[in-house]
Each structure stands twice: as C-alpha cells, then as structure tokens.
XYZ file of N, CA and C in Angstrom:
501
model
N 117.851 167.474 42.531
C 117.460 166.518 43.546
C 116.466 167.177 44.478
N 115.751 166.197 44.744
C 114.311 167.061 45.761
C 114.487 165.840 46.874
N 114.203 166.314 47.771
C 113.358 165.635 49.050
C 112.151 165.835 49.533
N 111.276 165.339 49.136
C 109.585 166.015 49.547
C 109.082 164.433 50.052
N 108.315 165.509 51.369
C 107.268 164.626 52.204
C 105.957 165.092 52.503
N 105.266 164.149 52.219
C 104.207 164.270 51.991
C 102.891 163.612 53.071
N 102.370 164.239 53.983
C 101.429 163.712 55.310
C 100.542 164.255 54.801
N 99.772 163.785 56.104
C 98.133 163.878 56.074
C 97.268 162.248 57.144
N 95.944 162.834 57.212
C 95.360 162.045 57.721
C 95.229 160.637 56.960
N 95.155 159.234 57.432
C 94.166 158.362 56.793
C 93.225 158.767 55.799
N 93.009 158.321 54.667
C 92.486 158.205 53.564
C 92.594 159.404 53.049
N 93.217 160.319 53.283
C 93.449 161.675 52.700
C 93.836 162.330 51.392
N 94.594 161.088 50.641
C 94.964 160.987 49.378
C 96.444 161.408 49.416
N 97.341 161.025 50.481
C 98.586 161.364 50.553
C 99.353 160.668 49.457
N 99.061 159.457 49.370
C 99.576 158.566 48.283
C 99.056 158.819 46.902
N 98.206 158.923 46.410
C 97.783 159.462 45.259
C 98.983 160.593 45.032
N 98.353 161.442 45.922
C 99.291 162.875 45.340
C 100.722 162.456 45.313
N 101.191 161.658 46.034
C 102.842 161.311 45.991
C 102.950 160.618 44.947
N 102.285 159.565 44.228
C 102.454 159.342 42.916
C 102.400 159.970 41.839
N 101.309 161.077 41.738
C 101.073 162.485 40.948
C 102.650 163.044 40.740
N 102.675 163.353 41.973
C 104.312 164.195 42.372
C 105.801 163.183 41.504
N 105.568 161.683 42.058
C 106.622 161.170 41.101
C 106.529 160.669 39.782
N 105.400 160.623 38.913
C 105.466 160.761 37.791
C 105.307 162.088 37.129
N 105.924 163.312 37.568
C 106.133 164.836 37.314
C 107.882 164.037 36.966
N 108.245 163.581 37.024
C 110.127 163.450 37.333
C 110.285 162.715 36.125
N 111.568 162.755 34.998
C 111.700 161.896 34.348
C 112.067 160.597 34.767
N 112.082 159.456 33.718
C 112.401 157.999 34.264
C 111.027 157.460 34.784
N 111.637 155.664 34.611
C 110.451 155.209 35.500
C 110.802 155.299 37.155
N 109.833 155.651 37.801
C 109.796 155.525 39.198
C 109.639 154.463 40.008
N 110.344 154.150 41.014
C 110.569 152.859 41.730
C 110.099 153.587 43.388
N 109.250 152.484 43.322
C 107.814 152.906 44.314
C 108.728 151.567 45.818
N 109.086 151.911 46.773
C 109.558 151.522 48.315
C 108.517 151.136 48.875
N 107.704 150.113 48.869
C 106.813 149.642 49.561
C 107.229 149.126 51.384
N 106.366 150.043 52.457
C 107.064 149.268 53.631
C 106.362 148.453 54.290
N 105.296 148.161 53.597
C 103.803 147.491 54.373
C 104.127 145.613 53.650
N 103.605 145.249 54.920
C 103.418 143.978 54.816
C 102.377 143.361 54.568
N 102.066 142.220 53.733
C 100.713 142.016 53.732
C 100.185 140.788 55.341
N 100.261 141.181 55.859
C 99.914 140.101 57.000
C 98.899 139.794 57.176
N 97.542 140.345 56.589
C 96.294 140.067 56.685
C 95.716 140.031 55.457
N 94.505 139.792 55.594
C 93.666 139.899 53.981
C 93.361 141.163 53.901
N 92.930 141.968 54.930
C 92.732 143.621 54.950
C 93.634 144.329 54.158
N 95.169 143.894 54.828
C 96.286 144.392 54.097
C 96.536 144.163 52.516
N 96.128 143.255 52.541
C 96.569 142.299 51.209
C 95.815 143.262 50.009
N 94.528 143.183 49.893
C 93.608 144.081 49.606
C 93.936 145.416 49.269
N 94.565 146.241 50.615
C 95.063 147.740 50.124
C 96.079 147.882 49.458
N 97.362 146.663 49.292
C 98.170 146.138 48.712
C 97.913 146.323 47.245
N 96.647 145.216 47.135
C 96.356 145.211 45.742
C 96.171 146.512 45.577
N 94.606 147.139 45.701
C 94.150 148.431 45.235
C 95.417 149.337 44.706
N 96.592 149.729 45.744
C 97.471 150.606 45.356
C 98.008 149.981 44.191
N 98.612 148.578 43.928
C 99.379 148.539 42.494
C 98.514 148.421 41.523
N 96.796 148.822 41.641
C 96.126 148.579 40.675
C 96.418 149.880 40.087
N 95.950 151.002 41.248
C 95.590 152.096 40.981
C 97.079 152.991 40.125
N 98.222 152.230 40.308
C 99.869 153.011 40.122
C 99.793 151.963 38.640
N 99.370 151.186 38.327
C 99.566 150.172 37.484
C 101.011 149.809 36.975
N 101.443 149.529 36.115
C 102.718 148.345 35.810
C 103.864 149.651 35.044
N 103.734 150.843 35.288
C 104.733 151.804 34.873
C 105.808 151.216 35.749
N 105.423 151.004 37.137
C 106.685 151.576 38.597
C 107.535 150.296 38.588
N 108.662 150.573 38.935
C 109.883 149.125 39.871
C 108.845 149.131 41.022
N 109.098 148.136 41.423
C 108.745 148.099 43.094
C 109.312 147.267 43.928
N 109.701 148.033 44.879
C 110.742 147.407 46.166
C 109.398 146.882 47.320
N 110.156 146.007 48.358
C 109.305 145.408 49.216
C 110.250 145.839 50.171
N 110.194 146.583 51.238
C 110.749 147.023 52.227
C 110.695 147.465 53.407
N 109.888 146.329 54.480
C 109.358 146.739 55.310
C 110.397 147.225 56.390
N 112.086 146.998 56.312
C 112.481 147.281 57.637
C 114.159 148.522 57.405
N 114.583 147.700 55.983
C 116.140 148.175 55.440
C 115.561 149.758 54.489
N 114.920 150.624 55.141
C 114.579 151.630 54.098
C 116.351 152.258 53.541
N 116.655 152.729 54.313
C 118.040 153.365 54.268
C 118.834 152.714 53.491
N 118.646 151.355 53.308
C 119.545 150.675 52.148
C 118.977 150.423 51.096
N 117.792 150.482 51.068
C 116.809 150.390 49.829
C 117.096 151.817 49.129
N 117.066 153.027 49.960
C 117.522 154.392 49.112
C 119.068 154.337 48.759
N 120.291 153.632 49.202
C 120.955 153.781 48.686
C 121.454 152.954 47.498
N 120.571 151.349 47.795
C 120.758 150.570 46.460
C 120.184 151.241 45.161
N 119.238 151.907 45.586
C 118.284 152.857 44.275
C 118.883 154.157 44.046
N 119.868 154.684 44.533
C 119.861 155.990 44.045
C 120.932 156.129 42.927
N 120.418 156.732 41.726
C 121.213 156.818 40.674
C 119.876 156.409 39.914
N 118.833 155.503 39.927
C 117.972 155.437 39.060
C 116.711 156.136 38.783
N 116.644 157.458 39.182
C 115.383 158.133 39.312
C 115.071 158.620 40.672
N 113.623 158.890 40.330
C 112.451 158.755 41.529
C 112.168 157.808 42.108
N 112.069 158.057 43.608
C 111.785 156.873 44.234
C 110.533 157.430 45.489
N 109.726 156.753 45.630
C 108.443 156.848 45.987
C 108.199 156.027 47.424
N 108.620 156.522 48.647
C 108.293 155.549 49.936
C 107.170 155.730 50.341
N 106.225 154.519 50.415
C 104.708 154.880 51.158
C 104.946 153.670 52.217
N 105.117 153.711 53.264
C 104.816 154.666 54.196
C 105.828 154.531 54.993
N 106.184 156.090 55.795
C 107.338 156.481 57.248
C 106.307 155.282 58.183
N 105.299 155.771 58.151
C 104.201 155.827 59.451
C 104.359 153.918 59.633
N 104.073 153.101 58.352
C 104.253 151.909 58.376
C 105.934 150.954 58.420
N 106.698 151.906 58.484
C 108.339 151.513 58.648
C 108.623 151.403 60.253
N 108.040 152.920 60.740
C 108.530 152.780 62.501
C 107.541 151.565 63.026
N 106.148 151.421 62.358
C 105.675 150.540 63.156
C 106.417 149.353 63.319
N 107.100 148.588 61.555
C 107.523 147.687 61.599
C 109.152 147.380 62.460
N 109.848 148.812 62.431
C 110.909 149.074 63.649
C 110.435 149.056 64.762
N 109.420 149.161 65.573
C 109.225 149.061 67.023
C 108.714 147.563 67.177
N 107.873 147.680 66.150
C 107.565 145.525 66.327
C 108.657 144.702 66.157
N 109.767 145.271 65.149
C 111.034 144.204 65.306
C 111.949 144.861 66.741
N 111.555 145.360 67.175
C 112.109 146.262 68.223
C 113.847 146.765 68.291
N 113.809 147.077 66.908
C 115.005 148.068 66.656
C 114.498 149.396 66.963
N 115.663 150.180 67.216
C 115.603 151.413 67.465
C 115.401 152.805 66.590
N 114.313 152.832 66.760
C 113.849 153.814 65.657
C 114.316 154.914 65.634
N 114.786 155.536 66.496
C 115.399 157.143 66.944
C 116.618 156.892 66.104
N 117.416 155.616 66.069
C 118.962 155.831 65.314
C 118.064 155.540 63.675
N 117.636 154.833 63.687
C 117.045 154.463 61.938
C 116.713 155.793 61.583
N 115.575 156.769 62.221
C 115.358 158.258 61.605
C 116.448 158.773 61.297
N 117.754 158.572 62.429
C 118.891 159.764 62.290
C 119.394 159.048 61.028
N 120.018 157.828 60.685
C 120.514 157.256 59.284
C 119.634 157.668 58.370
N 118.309 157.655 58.536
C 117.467 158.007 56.804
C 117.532 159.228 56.932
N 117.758 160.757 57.772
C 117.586 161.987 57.610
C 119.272 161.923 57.109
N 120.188 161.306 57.614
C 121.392 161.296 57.100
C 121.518 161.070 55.590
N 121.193 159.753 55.219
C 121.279 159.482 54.348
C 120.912 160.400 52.936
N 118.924 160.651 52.935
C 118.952 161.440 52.726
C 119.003 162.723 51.759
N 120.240 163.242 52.906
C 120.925 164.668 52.779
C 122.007 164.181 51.613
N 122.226 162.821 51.175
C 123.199 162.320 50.396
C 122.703 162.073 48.956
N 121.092 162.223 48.944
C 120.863 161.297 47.756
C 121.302 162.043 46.600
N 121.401 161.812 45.653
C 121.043 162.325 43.792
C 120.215 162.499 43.249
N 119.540 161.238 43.199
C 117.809 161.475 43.306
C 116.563 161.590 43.587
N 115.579 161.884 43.327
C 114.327 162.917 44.184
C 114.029 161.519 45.145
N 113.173 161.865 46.051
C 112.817 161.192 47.092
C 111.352 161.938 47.477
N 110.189 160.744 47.421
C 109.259 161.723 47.822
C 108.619 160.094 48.982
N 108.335 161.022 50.016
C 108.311 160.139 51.090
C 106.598 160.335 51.685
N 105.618 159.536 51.844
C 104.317 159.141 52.532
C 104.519 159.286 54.313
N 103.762 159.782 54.872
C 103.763 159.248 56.436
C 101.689 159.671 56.879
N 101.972 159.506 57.978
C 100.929 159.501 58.067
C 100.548 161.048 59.782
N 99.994 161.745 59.888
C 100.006 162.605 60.709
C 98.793 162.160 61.553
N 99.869 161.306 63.273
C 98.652 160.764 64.146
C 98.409 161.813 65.558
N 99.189 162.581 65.025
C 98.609 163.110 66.842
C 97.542 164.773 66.334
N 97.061 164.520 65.737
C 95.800 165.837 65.631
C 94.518 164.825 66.642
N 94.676 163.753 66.854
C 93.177 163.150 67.534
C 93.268 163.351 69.026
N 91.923 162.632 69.471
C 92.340 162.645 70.717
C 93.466 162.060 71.445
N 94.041 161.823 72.484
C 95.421 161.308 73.309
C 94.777 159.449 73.614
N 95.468 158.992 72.720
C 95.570 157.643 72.786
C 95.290 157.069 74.502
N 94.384 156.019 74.852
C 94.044 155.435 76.022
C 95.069 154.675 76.995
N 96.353 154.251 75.823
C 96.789 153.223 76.814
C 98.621 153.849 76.226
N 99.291 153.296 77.045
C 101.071 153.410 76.901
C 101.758 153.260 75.409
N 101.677 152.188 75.191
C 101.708 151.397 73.449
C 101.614 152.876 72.329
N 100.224 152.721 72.489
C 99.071 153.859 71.206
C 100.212 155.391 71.267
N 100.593 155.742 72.411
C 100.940 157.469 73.130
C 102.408 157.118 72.826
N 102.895 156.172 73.158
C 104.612 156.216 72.254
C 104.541 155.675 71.098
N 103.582 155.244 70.246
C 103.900 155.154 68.726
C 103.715 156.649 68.333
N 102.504 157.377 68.691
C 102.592 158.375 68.837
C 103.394 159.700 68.767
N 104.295 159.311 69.514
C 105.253 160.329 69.883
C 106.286 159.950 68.926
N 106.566 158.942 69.005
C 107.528 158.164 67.780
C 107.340 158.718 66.490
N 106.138 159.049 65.922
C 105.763 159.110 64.563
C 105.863 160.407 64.571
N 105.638 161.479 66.021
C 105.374 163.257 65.212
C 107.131 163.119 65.597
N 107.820 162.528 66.391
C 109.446 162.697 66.186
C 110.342 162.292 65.023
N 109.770 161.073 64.252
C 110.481 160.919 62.924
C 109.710 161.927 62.004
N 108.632 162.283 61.793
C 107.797 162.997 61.374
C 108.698 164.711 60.921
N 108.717 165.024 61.960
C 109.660 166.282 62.377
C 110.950 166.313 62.014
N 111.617 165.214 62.337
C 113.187 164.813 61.985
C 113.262 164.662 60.141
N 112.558 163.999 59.585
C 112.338 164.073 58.333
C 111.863 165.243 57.476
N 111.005 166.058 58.210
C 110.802 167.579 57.745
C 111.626 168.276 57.682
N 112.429 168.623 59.009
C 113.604 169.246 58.503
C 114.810 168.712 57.918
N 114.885 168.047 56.881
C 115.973 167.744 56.114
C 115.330 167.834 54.424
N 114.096 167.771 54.119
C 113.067 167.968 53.607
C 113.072 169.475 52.653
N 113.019 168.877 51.089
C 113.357 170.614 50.324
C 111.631 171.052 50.606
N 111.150 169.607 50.523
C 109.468 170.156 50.380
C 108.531 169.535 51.501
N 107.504 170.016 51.764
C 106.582 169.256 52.987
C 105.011 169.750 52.436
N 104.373 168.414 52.419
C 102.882 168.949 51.509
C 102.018 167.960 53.145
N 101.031 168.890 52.987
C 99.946 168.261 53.940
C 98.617 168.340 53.404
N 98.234 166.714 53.166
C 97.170 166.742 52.071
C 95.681 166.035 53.356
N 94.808 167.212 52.551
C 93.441 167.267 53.704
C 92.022 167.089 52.407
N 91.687 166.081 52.500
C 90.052 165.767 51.321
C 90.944 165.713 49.791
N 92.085 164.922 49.814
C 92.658 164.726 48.684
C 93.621 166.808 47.983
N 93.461 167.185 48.854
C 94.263 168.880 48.326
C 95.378 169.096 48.915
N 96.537 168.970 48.607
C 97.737 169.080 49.283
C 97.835 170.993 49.996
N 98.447 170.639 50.950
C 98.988 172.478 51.061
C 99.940 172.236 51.820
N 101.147 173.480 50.873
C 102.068 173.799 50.985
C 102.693 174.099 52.031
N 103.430 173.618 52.791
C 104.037 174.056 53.949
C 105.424 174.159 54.378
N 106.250 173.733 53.425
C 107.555 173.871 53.375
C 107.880 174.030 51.558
C-alpha cells in the first residue's frame, strides 16, 4: 500500500504524472474526480483530462464525500484523486469545515489497503493574495497540504512537467 501526493504549480503536469504513477500499479485504476463542471471552461478541462486518461479508468464524481469515496473504493486497486486543491474549495463553498474533513482523510488514509495517489495544487509560492477570501483559501490549502504530507509514504513536486522527490 502507498500513499503518494503529488503538487506543483498550475499546468505543471501534476496530473499527468499522477496518472503515469497509477497505471505503474496492477488493476484498473479508479480516477476520484472532485471538480465540478460549472462552467464551459470547466467542462472543457473535464473533457481534455478523460480524453487524455482515455476509457482504461472507473471514474468517481466527487466533489465533496472524498473520505467515503476512499472507503467505498478500497479493496479495488489504485485510486487516483485530482484534486485536494479543488475539494477544500468545494468544502469552504459548501461551508463545511475543512480542518475536520483533512483530519478524517489523513485518518482515513492511514487505513487504506490500497495505493492512493492524491493531486493538489501548491498556492502560496506567489505573491500574498489582495483581499481576506484569496489569503484563507490560502492558508487552508498549505494546511491540508501539510496535513496530507505527513501521513504520506511519498510526496513528488512536479515543476515544467519533472517531478522531484521530496518525501
């Protein structure tokens, strides 16, 4: 059993490589989608990704129950969450509490059987966000960010599509 997470900037190729990473695993892999399509923008990157993963993967739709989505799935493989970064958003917009949801998925987890390779996104290398909102999603994301690392067998930080090793 592995736990690997996998960051990096926007367009960085975090997801690529996390698919790379779960078709290394036997079985088919069942890919945790947490993004919604709410726009045509979205809809779009939506598509592109199940073009680009094509019709090997299961795929879950899971923008809010991650923690029960890993435990309805575990026993069948690899499972592939893209994205942390797009889960807290959708926890602070439903305005559940994201600090207990991190502690249940770092809990959880520590429980699984099978590999888990998890997407987020790394926002505080930029400048300091302008307004209140931007600076606690912020803080939100390098705290689940962190909380998920350390429970984590592996931690890759991928920069121009090249992962490096850091846990």
């Amino acid at each position: 059993m592995a736990i690997i997470l996998i960051t990096g900037g926007a367009r960085s190729g975090k997801s690529r490589r996390a698919e790379v990473r779960a078709r290394a695993f036997p079985g088919q892999p069942v890919y945790i989608a947490t993004a919604e399509a709410l726009d045509e923008e979205m809809s779009e990157r939506i598509a592109k990704h199940r073009a680009r993963r094509g019709k090997k993967w299961i795929e879950r739709e899971v923008p809010l129950d991650l923690v029960q989505a890993l435990v309805e799935t575990d026993g069948g493989g690899v499972r592939l969450v893209d994205c942390l970064t797009l889960w807290l958003s959708n926890l602070l917009h439903a305005e559940r509490n994201w600090s207990h949801e991190a502690s249940l998925l770092a809990d959880v987890l520590a429980r699984q059987h099978n590999p888990v390779i998890m997407v987020t996104n790394e926002v505080g290398l930029g400048i300091v966000p302008d307004n209140a909102l931007a600076r606690a999603f912020r803080d939100a994301a390098g705290i689940l960010n962190q909380t998920i690392a350390s429970v984590a067998d592996e931690v890759e930080f991928v920069v121009a599509g090249l992962p490096m090793k850091l846990k």
